[in-house]
Amino acid sequence: MHIQRKAGLRQGKKLSLTSLFTGLVTLVVLLTTTIIMVGSYDSKKQSLMETTLHLNFSNADRMARTMDSLFQSIRGSLAHNAQMLSKVDGMTPEQVGHQLELMRNSSNYFNSIVVIGKDGLVRNVEPTSIGTAGKHITSQAAKEALELKQPYTSAPYMTKNTNRLIVFLSQPIFSNDGTYLGILGGTIYLQENNVLSSIFGNNKVDDFGSYYYIVDSGGHLLYHPDKRLFGKDVSGNEVVQKLMKGQSGEQQVRNLNGNELLAGYSSVPESGWGIVVVSPVALIRQQLIGHIQTIIAYSLIPFIILLSAVILVAHRLARPFAYLADLVSKMGKERIVLPPVKPHWSREADLLTKAVFLAVADIQKQTDQLTQEAATDTLTGLKNRRSLEYTLSQWIASGIPFSLIVLDVDRFKFVNDTYGHVTGDEVLKHVAGVIVSSLRPDDVCHRFGGEEFVILLARTRPAEAFNVAERVRRALEQRKGPIPTQVTVSQGIAHYPQHASEQAELLKKADQALYRAKSNGRNRTMVAEDNPAAPSA
């Protein structure tokens, strides 16, 4: 008796699908965790950090060499043109202006160019629209350059005349006998298109969070993804301090906001500026996750034999659940055609299948109802404005020629003010009913809003549309409405593509025709004026 009871207990214990999958997932997670724990996580992390640092330094160095060459060219251009202006005292303003215009047009180095006499008077400026010619300089940078009598590059500063953030570069002008005549200066507008932005492109944070920034010799930001930081003093940054000393290299740093970054930096000898390319340490974590995923992918092979045995057992059990999961995943994306419910040998699967089928059928019913309500005007039962816009976009996209009638109830405000809004609603329902009864089977009417309706006539020329509109108008004119006075409408007609090729323009053309109908006495139909640029249907 005792043995029979134990045998009965053993037969009553069934391995549920939940227990089976839980055990399988637990086993896979434990094995994967073991492989990851014995893997070279730290060494891989160090390798990725070193690779990123080297890459950032390589990019910064390449950009620095490019910028160095650029500044050499800029300095050469300034020196050459300063030499050309060695006789500036004997040149007319027109001759000097011509030289500046030639200099500016021959390269895109500067946004503006100026010649300043040794007395601080602006002799010429290009473009002339800046309007500083004939005035004395006011900026501290220009004064320093004038006093220095040597090639000069300023820190970024905001101009008083144009309220621009600029960098000012200058070259002294000497006569042939060595007399100091003044300076030739060029400005770079940091927050506008300039030679630097044209070479280095748009400085944006990439998909991995990496970006670069440029600082001048004083530690001020010249370029940064956030333009609001242009001109900011970041000399407190450890990397910037090294750049200010003319050093180049790579290291892990923490920026002024406390974020950990991998920085490669390189100085520009010609200008004393520096370029820093940074990547967030979080990028390394993302790469490590990818590395771990690769390890997991390769570690799947030892599990094949074990998983094969489990899959063979679980396949028949999981089949109905996989089908139901696929069915549920399609909900909201496409209309589901439910097959007849077939009984399943698994009680749980059978109950779940029936429950899901009932739920899906109910949800689809509610979705269809909501979709119908969303596209229908509740007062008139007509299609609403959203449905109109969708239909117009579909017809225009498919190139179907059609006519459009915009219909507006005449003096509807008078109806509301005289008989009340409830009676006004009755008038709108009366108009909707007359329109529907007067249209052809394929014509569609929408309530556009307020007292305005729009009728779509597929593959219908303006002349045919005019006949349809007149039929509607006469029917309303002759039929008794819910108010003592006669209910009339004015209508405007437009045709696609004869009058317009875009939805908004087409409605505008029809509205204009409607306005002309209103202006000419109401209770009439007008066709939009032809657009000569539109193709014929």
PDB file of N, CA and C in Angstrom, residues 172-262:
ATOM      1  N   PRO A 172      52.068  93.374 -40.119  1.00  0.00           N
ATOM      2  CA  PRO A 172      52.462  94.791 -40.221  1.00  0.00           C
ATOM      3  C   PRO A 172      52.785  95.169 -41.669  1.00  0.00           C
ATOM      4  N   ILE A 173      52.523  96.403 -42.005  1.00  0.00           N
ATOM      5  CA  ILE A 173      52.844  96.937 -43.340  1.00  0.00           C
ATOM      6  C   ILE A 173      54.011  97.920 -43.196  1.00  0.00           C
ATOM      7  N   PHE A 174      55.074  97.654 -43.947  1.00  0.00           N
ATOM      8  CA  PHE A 174      56.235  98.541 -43.951  1.00  0.00           C
ATOM      9  C   PHE A 174      56.462  99.054 -45.371  1.00  0.00           C
ATOM     10  N   SER A 175      56.920 100.270 -45.456  1.00  0.00           N
ATOM     11  CA  SER A 175      57.284 100.813 -46.777  1.00  0.00           C
ATOM     12  C   SER A 175      58.609 100.199 -47.210  1.00  0.00           C
ATOM     13  N   ASN A 176      59.003 100.478 -48.444  1.00  0.00           N
ATOM     14  CA  ASN A 176      60.248  99.911 -48.969  1.00  0.00           C
ATOM     15  C   ASN A 176      61.473 100.372 -48.182  1.00  0.00           C
ATOM     16  N   ASP A 177      61.377 101.545 -47.542  1.00  0.00           N
ATOM     17  CA  ASP A 177      62.515 102.022 -46.754  1.00  0.00           C
ATOM     18  C   ASP A 177      62.402 101.635 -45.283  1.00  0.00           C
ATOM     19  N   GLY A 178      61.439 100.751 -44.947  1.00  0.00           N
ATOM     20  CA  GLY A 178      61.322 100.244 -43.582  1.00  0.00           C
ATOM     21  C   GLY A 178      60.433 101.063 -42.679  1.00  0.00           C
ATOM     22  N   THR A 179      59.750 102.067 -43.219  1.00  0.00           N
ATOM     23  CA  THR A 179      58.869 102.894 -42.385  1.00  0.00           C
ATOM     24  C   THR A 179      57.586 102.109 -42.065  1.00  0.00           C
ATOM     25  N   TYR A 180      57.174 102.106 -40.804  1.00  0.00           N
ATOM     26  CA  TYR A 180      55.969 101.403 -40.365  1.00  0.00           C
ATOM     27  C   TYR A 180      54.732 102.198 -40.782  1.00  0.00           C
ATOM     28  N   LEU A 181      53.848 101.558 -41.577  1.00  0.00           N
ATOM     29  CA  LEU A 181      52.681 102.245 -42.129  1.00  0.00           C
ATOM     30  C   LEU A 181      51.377 101.842 -41.455  1.00  0.00           C
ATOM     31  N   GLY A 182      51.344 100.698 -40.828  1.00  0.00           N
ATOM     32  CA  GLY A 182      50.092 100.207 -40.238  1.00  0.00           C
ATOM     33  C   GLY A 182      50.022  98.696 -40.320  1.00  0.00           C
ATOM     34  N   ILE A 183      48.810  98.180 -40.333  1.00  0.00           N
ATOM     35  CA  ILE A 183      48.633  96.714 -40.374  1.00  0.00           C
ATOM     36  C   ILE A 183      47.581  96.333 -41.410  1.00  0.00           C
ATOM     37  N   LEU A 184      47.758  95.123 -41.933  1.00  0.00           N
ATOM     38  CA  LEU A 184      46.732  94.468 -42.758  1.00  0.00           C
ATOM     39  C   LEU A 184      46.136  93.367 -41.898  1.00  0.00           C
ATOM     40  N   GLY A 185      44.849  93.440 -41.631  1.00  0.00           N
ATOM     41  CA  GLY A 185      44.203  92.477 -40.732  1.00  0.00           C
ATOM     42  C   GLY A 185      43.087  91.712 -41.403  1.00  0.00           C
ATOM     43  N   GLY A 186      42.894  90.481 -40.927  1.00  0.00           N
ATOM     44  CA  GLY A 186      41.782  89.644 -41.400  1.00  0.00           C
ATOM     45  C   GLY A 186      41.033  89.063 -40.219  1.00  0.00           C
ATOM     46  N   THR A 187      39.723  88.935 -40.349  1.00  0.00           N
ATOM     47  CA  THR A 187      38.902  88.395 -39.258  1.00  0.00           C
ATOM     48  C   THR A 187      38.244  87.107 -39.686  1.00  0.00           C
ATOM     49  N   ILE A 188      38.126  86.211 -38.727  1.00  0.00           N
ATOM     50  CA  ILE A 188      37.398  84.946 -38.920  1.00  0.00           C
ATOM     51  C   ILE A 188      36.202  84.966 -37.981  1.00  0.00           C
ATOM     52  N   TYR A 189      34.984  84.892 -38.576  1.00  0.00           N
ATOM     53  CA  TYR A 189      33.756  84.891 -37.773  1.00  0.00           C
ATOM     54  C   TYR A 189      33.525  83.472 -37.262  1.00  0.00           C
ATOM     55  N   LEU A 190      33.748  83.247 -35.964  1.00  0.00           N
ATOM     56  CA  LEU A 190      33.731  81.891 -35.427  1.00  0.00           C
ATOM     57  C   LEU A 190      32.358  81.242 -35.504  1.00  0.00           C
ATOM     58  N   GLN A 191      31.305  82.010 -35.338  1.00  0.00           N
ATOM     59  CA  GLN A 191      29.962  81.434 -35.279  1.00  0.00           C
ATOM     60  C   GLN A 191      29.250  81.444 -36.628  1.00  0.00           C
ATOM     61  N   GLU A 192      30.012  81.751 -37.702  1.00  0.00           N
ATOM     62  CA  GLU A 192      29.443  81.751 -39.042  1.00  0.00           C
ATOM     63  C   GLU A 192      30.331  80.903 -39.953  1.00  0.00           C
ATOM     64  N   ASN A 193      29.911  80.727 -41.184  1.00  0.00           N
ATOM     65  CA  ASN A 193      30.722  79.966 -42.134  1.00  0.00           C
ATOM     66  C   ASN A 193      32.065  80.656 -42.341  1.00  0.00           C
ATOM     67  N   ASN A 194      33.138  79.895 -42.217  1.00  0.00           N
ATOM     68  CA  ASN A 194      34.467  80.458 -42.374  1.00  0.00           C
ATOM     69  C   ASN A 194      35.409  79.392 -42.893  1.00  0.00           C
ATOM     70  N   VAL A 195      36.685  79.751 -43.029  1.00  0.00           N
ATOM     71  CA  VAL A 195      37.655  78.828 -43.619  1.00  0.00           C
ATOM     72  C   VAL A 195      37.834  77.579 -42.771  1.00  0.00           C
ATOM     73  N   LEU A 196      37.742  77.726 -41.446  1.00  0.00           N
ATOM     74  CA  LEU A 196      37.928  76.566 -40.571  1.00  0.00           C
ATOM     75  C   LEU A 196      36.759  75.596 -40.689  1.00  0.00           C
ATOM     76  N   SER A 197      35.533  76.136 -40.676  1.00  0.00           N
ATOM     77  CA  SER A 197      34.370  75.259 -40.775  1.00  0.00           C
ATOM     78  C   SER A 197      34.297  74.581 -42.131  1.00  0.00           C
ATOM     79  N   SER A 198      34.799  75.260 -43.188  1.00  0.00           N
ATOM     80  CA  SER A 198      34.759  74.646 -44.516  1.00  0.00           C
ATOM     81  C   SER A 198      35.750  73.495 -44.624  1.00  0.00           C
ATOM     82  N   ILE A 199      36.838  73.554 -43.841  1.00  0.00           N
ATOM     83  CA  ILE A 199      37.844  72.495 -43.900  1.00  0.00           C
ATOM     84  C   ILE A 199      37.513  71.360 -42.938  1.00  0.00           C
ATOM     85  N   PHE A 200      37.140  71.720 -41.726  1.00  0.00           N
ATOM     86  CA  PHE A 200      36.919  70.684 -40.718  1.00  0.00           C
ATOM     87  C   PHE A 200      35.474  70.207 -40.673  1.00  0.00           C
ATOM     88  N   GLY A 201      34.605  70.808 -41.474  1.00  0.00           N
ATOM     89  CA  GLY A 201      33.238  70.321 -41.565  1.00  0.00           C
ATOM     90  C   GLY A 201      32.434  70.716 -40.337  1.00  0.00           C
ATOM     91  N   ASN A 202      31.236  70.133 -40.263  1.00  0.00           N
ATOM     92  CA  ASN A 202      30.356  70.422 -39.137  1.00  0.00           C
ATOM     93  C   ASN A 202      30.838  69.644 -37.919  1.00  0.00           C
ATOM     94  N   ASN A 203      31.144  70.380 -36.868  1.00  0.00           N
ATOM     95  CA  ASN A 203      31.633  69.755 -35.644  1.00  0.00           C
ATOM     96  C   ASN A 203      30.440  69.324 -34.799  1.00  0.00           C
ATOM     97  N   LYS A 204      30.098  68.043 -34.889  1.00  0.00           N
ATOM     98  CA  LYS A 204      28.963  67.519 -34.151  1.00  0.00           C
ATOM     99  C   LYS A 204      29.385  66.286 -33.365  1.00  0.00           C
ATOM    100  N   VAL A 205      28.620  65.984 -32.329  1.00  0.00           N
ATOM    101  CA  VAL A 205      28.861  64.761 -31.573  1.00  0.00           C
ATOM    102  C   VAL A 205      28.382  63.589 -32.413  1.00  0.00           C
ATOM    103  N   ASP A 206      29.258  62.615 -32.658  1.00  0.00           N
ATOM    104  CA  ASP A 206      28.863  61.494 -33.510  1.00  0.00           C
ATOM    105  C   ASP A 206      28.024  60.492 -32.736  1.00  0.00           C
ATOM    106  N   ASP A 207      27.659  59.403 -33.392  1.00  0.00           N
ATOM    107  CA  ASP A 207      26.768  58.417 -32.792  1.00  0.00           C
ATOM    108  C   ASP A 207      27.380  57.756 -31.565  1.00  0.00           C
ATOM    109  N   PHE A 208      28.699  57.796 -31.434  1.00  0.00           N
ATOM    110  CA  PHE A 208      29.363  57.167 -30.295  1.00  0.00           C
ATOM    111  C   PHE A 208      29.667  58.174 -29.183  1.00  0.00           C
ATOM    112  N   GLY A 209      29.284  59.434 -29.379  1.00  0.00           N
ATOM    113  CA  GLY A 209      29.536  60.445 -28.363  1.00  0.00           C
ATOM    114  C   GLY A 209      30.877  61.134 -28.499  1.00  0.00           C
ATOM    115  N   SER A 210      31.653  60.818 -29.539  1.00  0.00           N
ATOM    116  CA  SER A 210      32.959  61.446 -29.741  1.00  0.00           C
ATOM    117  C   SER A 210      32.788  62.800 -30.449  1.00  0.00           C
ATOM    118  N   TYR A 211      33.709  63.716 -30.152  1.00  0.00           N
ATOM    119  CA  TYR A 211      33.693  65.023 -30.800  1.00  0.00           C
ATOM    120  C   TYR A 211      35.073  65.665 -30.648  1.00  0.00           C
ATOM    121  N   TYR A 212      35.271  66.796 -31.258  1.00  0.00           N
ATOM    122  CA  TYR A 212      36.530  67.514 -31.099  1.00  0.00           C
ATOM    123  C   TYR A 212      36.249  68.975 -30.787  1.00  0.00           C
ATOM    124  N   TYR A 213      37.252  69.623 -30.183  1.00  0.00           N
ATOM    125  CA  TYR A 213      37.145  71.070 -29.981  1.00  0.00           C
ATOM    126  C   TYR A 213      38.511  71.697 -30.185  1.00  0.00           C
ATOM    127  N   ILE A 214      38.515  72.994 -30.463  1.00  0.00           N
ATOM    128  CA  ILE A 214      39.744  73.736 -30.757  1.00  0.00           C
ATOM    129  C   ILE A 214      39.863  74.878 -29.758  1.00  0.00           C
ATOM    130  N   VAL A 215      41.063  75.050 -29.210  1.00  0.00           N
ATOM    131  CA  VAL A 215      41.314  76.151 -28.276  1.00  0.00           C
ATOM    132  C   VAL A 215      42.455  77.013 -28.820  1.00  0.00           C
ATOM    133  N   ASP A 216      42.460  78.274 -28.398  1.00  0.00           N
ATOM    134  CA  ASP A 216      43.564  79.135 -28.814  1.00  0.00           C
ATOM    135  C   ASP A 216      44.685  79.076 -27.787  1.00  0.00           C
ATOM    136  N   SER A 217      45.720  79.867 -28.002  1.00  0.00           N
ATOM    137  CA  SER A 217      46.894  79.810 -27.129  1.00  0.00           C
ATOM    138  C   SER A 217      46.586  80.256 -25.707  1.00  0.00           C
ATOM    139  N   GLY A 218      45.486  80.952 -25.492  1.00  0.00           N
ATOM    140  CA  GLY A 218      45.114  81.397 -24.157  1.00  0.00           C
ATOM    141  C   GLY A 218      44.102  80.496 -23.482  1.00  0.00           C
ATOM    142  N   GLY A 219      43.751  79.380 -24.121  1.00  0.00           N
ATOM    143  CA  GLY A 219      42.811  78.437 -23.512  1.00  0.00           C
ATOM    144  C   GLY A 219      41.358  78.784 -23.739  1.00  0.00           C
ATOM    145  N   HIS A 220      41.045  79.589 -24.783  1.00  0.00           N
ATOM    146  CA  HIS A 220      39.651  79.924 -25.096  1.00  0.00           C
ATOM    147  C   HIS A 220      39.147  78.982 -26.194  1.00  0.00           C
ATOM    148  N   LEU A 221      37.895  78.593 -26.049  1.00  0.00           N
ATOM    149  CA  LEU A 221      37.288  77.706 -27.042  1.00  0.00           C
ATOM    150  C   LEU A 221      37.019  78.462 -28.333  1.00  0.00           C
ATOM    151  N   LEU A 222      37.554  77.917 -29.427  1.00  0.00           N
ATOM    152  CA  LEU A 222      37.286  78.478 -30.751  1.00  0.00           C
ATOM    153  C   LEU A 222      36.236  77.667 -31.489  1.00  0.00           C
ATOM    154  N   TYR A 223      36.242  76.347 -31.270  1.00  0.00           N
ATOM    155  CA  TYR A 223      35.249  75.473 -31.880  1.00  0.00           C
ATOM    156  C   TYR A 223      34.826  74.428 -30.876  1.00  0.00           C
ATOM    157  N   HIS A 224      33.524  74.115 -30.901  1.00  0.00           N
ATOM    158  CA  HIS A 224      32.957  73.121 -29.986  1.00  0.00           C
ATOM    159  C   HIS A 224      31.590  72.743 -30.546  1.00  0.00           C
ATOM    160  N   PRO A 225      31.116  71.515 -30.316  1.00  0.00           N
ATOM    161  CA  PRO A 225      29.766  71.161 -30.811  1.00  0.00           C
ATOM    162  C   PRO A 225      28.684  72.111 -30.297  1.00  0.00           C
ATOM    163  N   ASP A 226      28.876  72.619 -29.086  1.00  0.00           N
ATOM    164  CA  ASP A 226      27.930  73.588 -28.532  1.00  0.00           C
ATOM    165  C   ASP A 226      28.441  74.992 -28.830  1.00  0.00           C
ATOM    166  N   LYS A 227      27.850  75.675 -29.809  1.00  0.00           N
ATOM    167  CA  LYS A 227      28.327  76.994 -30.222  1.00  0.00           C
ATOM    168  C   LYS A 227      28.209  78.034 -29.106  1.00  0.00           C
ATOM    169  N   ARG A 228      27.372  77.741 -28.116  1.00  0.00           N
ATOM    170  CA  ARG A 228      27.232  78.688 -27.016  1.00  0.00           C
ATOM    171  C   ARG A 228      28.511  78.784 -26.188  1.00  0.00           C
ATOM    172  N   LEU A 229      29.387  77.787 -26.328  1.00  0.00           N
ATOM    173  CA  LEU A 229      30.634  77.780 -25.564  1.00  0.00           C
ATOM    174  C   LEU A 229      31.767  78.488 -26.287  1.00  0.00           C
ATOM    175  N   PHE A 230      31.555  78.941 -27.527  1.00  0.00           N
ATOM    176  CA  PHE A 230      32.611  79.627 -28.266  1.00  0.00           C
ATOM    177  C   PHE A 230      33.110  80.819 -27.447  1.00  0.00           C
ATOM    178  N   GLY A 231      34.437  80.914 -27.318  1.00  0.00           N
ATOM    179  CA  GLY A 231      35.029  82.023 -26.586  1.00  0.00           C
ATOM    180  C   GLY A 231      35.189  81.766 -25.100  1.00  0.00           C
ATOM    181  N   LYS A 232      34.661  80.657 -24.576  1.00  0.00           N
ATOM    182  CA  LYS A 232      34.736  80.369 -23.144  1.00  0.00           C
ATOM    183  C   LYS A 232      36.166  80.007 -22.753  1.00  0.00           C
ATOM    184  N   ASP A 233      36.576  80.464 -21.583  1.00  0.00           N
ATOM    185  CA  ASP A 233      37.907  80.166 -21.060  1.00  0.00           C
ATOM    186  C   ASP A 233      37.878  78.792 -20.398  1.00  0.00           C
ATOM    187  N   VAL A 234      38.599  77.819 -20.993  1.00  0.00           N
ATOM    188  CA  VAL A 234      38.658  76.457 -20.449  1.00  0.00           C
ATOM    189  C   VAL A 234      40.103  76.112 -20.079  1.00  0.00           C
ATOM    190  N   SER A 235      40.865  77.140 -19.728  1.00  0.00           N
ATOM    191  CA  SER A 235      42.269  76.913 -19.416  1.00  0.00           C
ATOM    192  C   SER A 235      42.456  76.074 -18.168  1.00  0.00           C
ATOM    193  N   GLY A 236      41.407  75.896 -17.372  1.00  0.00           N
ATOM    194  CA  GLY A 236      41.510  75.047 -16.197  1.00  0.00           C
ATOM    195  C   GLY A 236      41.545  73.570 -16.529  1.00  0.00           C
ATOM    196  N   ASN A 237      41.182  73.215 -17.776  1.00  0.00           N
ATOM    197  CA  ASN A 237      41.208  71.820 -18.190  1.00  0.00           C
ATOM    198  C   ASN A 237      42.662  71.344 -18.287  1.00  0.00           C
ATOM    199  N   GLU A 238      42.928  70.154 -17.749  1.00  0.00           N
ATOM    200  CA  GLU A 238      44.292  69.625 -17.702  1.00  0.00           C
ATOM    201  C   GLU A 238      44.898  69.496 -19.090  1.00  0.00           C
ATOM    202  N   VAL A 239      44.117  69.010 -20.066  1.00  0.00           N
ATOM    203  CA  VAL A 239      44.621  68.847 -21.427  1.00  0.00           C
ATOM    204  C   VAL A 239      44.894  70.211 -22.068  1.00  0.00           C
ATOM    205  N   VAL A 240      44.007  71.156 -21.833  1.00  0.00           N
ATOM    206  CA  VAL A 240      44.185  72.497 -22.406  1.00  0.00           C
ATOM    207  C   VAL A 240      45.454  73.151 -21.852  1.00  0.00           C
ATOM    208  N   GLN A 241      45.729  72.916 -20.573  1.00  0.00           N
ATOM    209  CA  GLN A 241      46.953  73.463 -19.992  1.00  0.00           C
ATOM    210  C   GLN A 241      48.189  72.935 -20.707  1.00  0.00           C
ATOM    211  N   LYS A 242      48.171  71.653 -21.071  1.00  0.00           N
ATOM    212  CA  LYS A 242      49.306  71.081 -21.789  1.00  0.00           C
ATOM    213  C   LYS A 242      49.409  71.657 -23.199  1.00  0.00           C
ATOM    214  N   LEU A 243      48.265  71.881 -23.839  1.00  0.00           N
ATOM    215  CA  LEU A 243      48.284  72.491 -25.168  1.00  0.00           C
ATOM    216  C   LEU A 243      48.838  73.906 -25.113  1.00  0.00           C
ATOM    217  N   MET A 244      48.522  74.627 -24.052  1.00  0.00           N
ATOM    218  CA  MET A 244      49.026  75.987 -23.904  1.00  0.00           C
ATOM    219  C   MET A 244      50.544  76.003 -23.761  1.00  0.00           C
ATOM    220  N   LYS A 245      51.112  74.879 -23.347  1.00  0.00           N
ATOM    221  CA  LYS A 245      52.563  74.743 -23.258  1.00  0.00           C
ATOM    222  C   LYS A 245      53.172  74.171 -24.541  1.00  0.00           C
ATOM    223  N   GLY A 246      52.319  73.956 -25.565  1.00  0.00           N
ATOM    224  CA  GLY A 246      52.792  73.436 -26.838  1.00  0.00           C
ATOM    225  C   GLY A 246      52.977  71.931 -26.858  1.00  0.00           C
ATOM    226  N   GLN A 247      52.383  71.221 -25.878  1.00  0.00           N
ATOM    227  CA  GLN A 247      52.547  69.778 -25.793  1.00  0.00           C
ATOM    228  C   GLN A 247      51.454  69.063 -26.578  1.00  0.00           C
ATOM    229  N   SER A 248      51.732  67.816 -26.965  1.00  0.00           N
ATOM    230  CA  SER A 248      50.762  66.961 -27.641  1.00  0.00           C
ATOM    231  C   SER A 248      50.801  65.591 -26.976  1.00  0.00           C
ATOM    232  N   GLY A 249      49.695  64.866 -27.038  1.00  0.00           N
ATOM    233  CA  GLY A 249      49.696  63.542 -26.419  1.00  0.00           C
ATOM    234  C   GLY A 249      48.308  62.972 -26.297  1.00  0.00           C
ATOM    235  N   GLU A 250      48.157  62.042 -25.355  1.00  0.00           N
ATOM    236  CA  GLU A 250      46.872  61.362 -25.131  1.00  0.00           C
ATOM    237  C   GLU A 250      46.775  60.975 -23.673  1.00  0.00           C
ATOM    238  N   GLN A 251      45.564  61.025 -23.113  1.00  0.00           N
ATOM    239  CA  GLN A 251      45.373  60.615 -21.721  1.00  0.00           C
ATOM    240  C   GLN A 251      43.888  60.584 -21.402  1.00  0.00           C
ATOM    241  N   GLN A 252      43.598  59.896 -20.288  1.00  0.00           N
ATOM    242  CA  GLN A 252      42.236  59.881 -19.776  1.00  0.00           C
ATOM    243  C   GLN A 252      42.069  61.071 -18.856  1.00  0.00           C
ATOM    244  N   VAL A 253      40.998  61.833 -19.064  1.00  0.00           N
ATOM    245  CA  VAL A 253      40.796  63.052 -18.278  1.00  0.00           C
ATOM    246  C   VAL A 253      39.347  63.136 -17.824  1.00  0.00           C
ATOM    247  N   ARG A 254      39.132  64.073 -16.937  1.00  0.00           N
ATOM    248  CA  ARG A 254      37.775  64.422 -16.508  1.00  0.00           C
ATOM    249  C   ARG A 254      37.551  65.877 -16.879  1.00  0.00           C
ATOM    250  N   ASN A 255      36.525  66.126 -17.690  1.00  0.00           N
ATOM    251  CA  ASN A 255      36.327  67.502 -18.146  1.00  0.00           C
ATOM    252  C   ASN A 255      35.737  68.368 -17.040  1.00  0.00           C
ATOM    253  N   LEU A 256      35.504  69.634 -17.361  1.00  0.00           N
ATOM    254  CA  LEU A 256      35.018  70.571 -16.350  1.00  0.00           C
ATOM    255  C   LEU A 256      33.632  70.222 -15.832  1.00  0.00           C
ATOM    256  N   ASN A 257      32.899  69.394 -16.573  1.00  0.00           N
ATOM    257  CA  ASN A 257      31.574  68.948 -16.135  1.00  0.00           C
ATOM    258  C   ASN A 257      31.639  67.657 -15.346  1.00  0.00           C
ATOM    259  N   GLY A 258      32.851  67.114 -15.152  1.00  0.00           N
ATOM    260  CA  GLY A 258      33.004  65.898 -14.380  1.00  0.00           C
ATOM    261  C   GLY A 258      32.864  64.619 -15.181  1.00  0.00           C
ATOM    262  N   ASN A 259      32.781  64.692 -16.510  1.00  0.00           N
ATOM    263  CA  ASN A 259      32.644  63.495 -17.339  1.00  0.00           C
ATOM    264  C   ASN A 259      34.020  62.915 -17.670  1.00  0.00           C
ATOM    265  N   GLU A 260      34.121  61.578 -17.596  1.00  0.00           N
ATOM    266  CA  GLU A 260      35.373  60.917 -17.925  1.00  0.00           C
ATOM    267  C   GLU A 260      35.495  60.772 -19.436  1.00  0.00           C
ATOM    268  N   LEU A 261      36.639  61.217 -19.971  1.00  0.00           N
ATOM    269  CA  LEU A 261      36.845  61.223 -21.414  1.00  0.00           C
ATOM    270  C   LEU A 261      38.220  60.652 -21.752  1.00  0.00           C
ATOM    271  N   LEU A 262      38.317  60.104 -22.953  1.00  0.00           N
ATOM    272  CA  LEU A 262      39.593  59.662 -23.492  1.00  0.00           C
ATOM    273  C   LEU A 262      40.005  60.689 -24.537  1.00  0.00           C
TER     274      LEU A 262
END
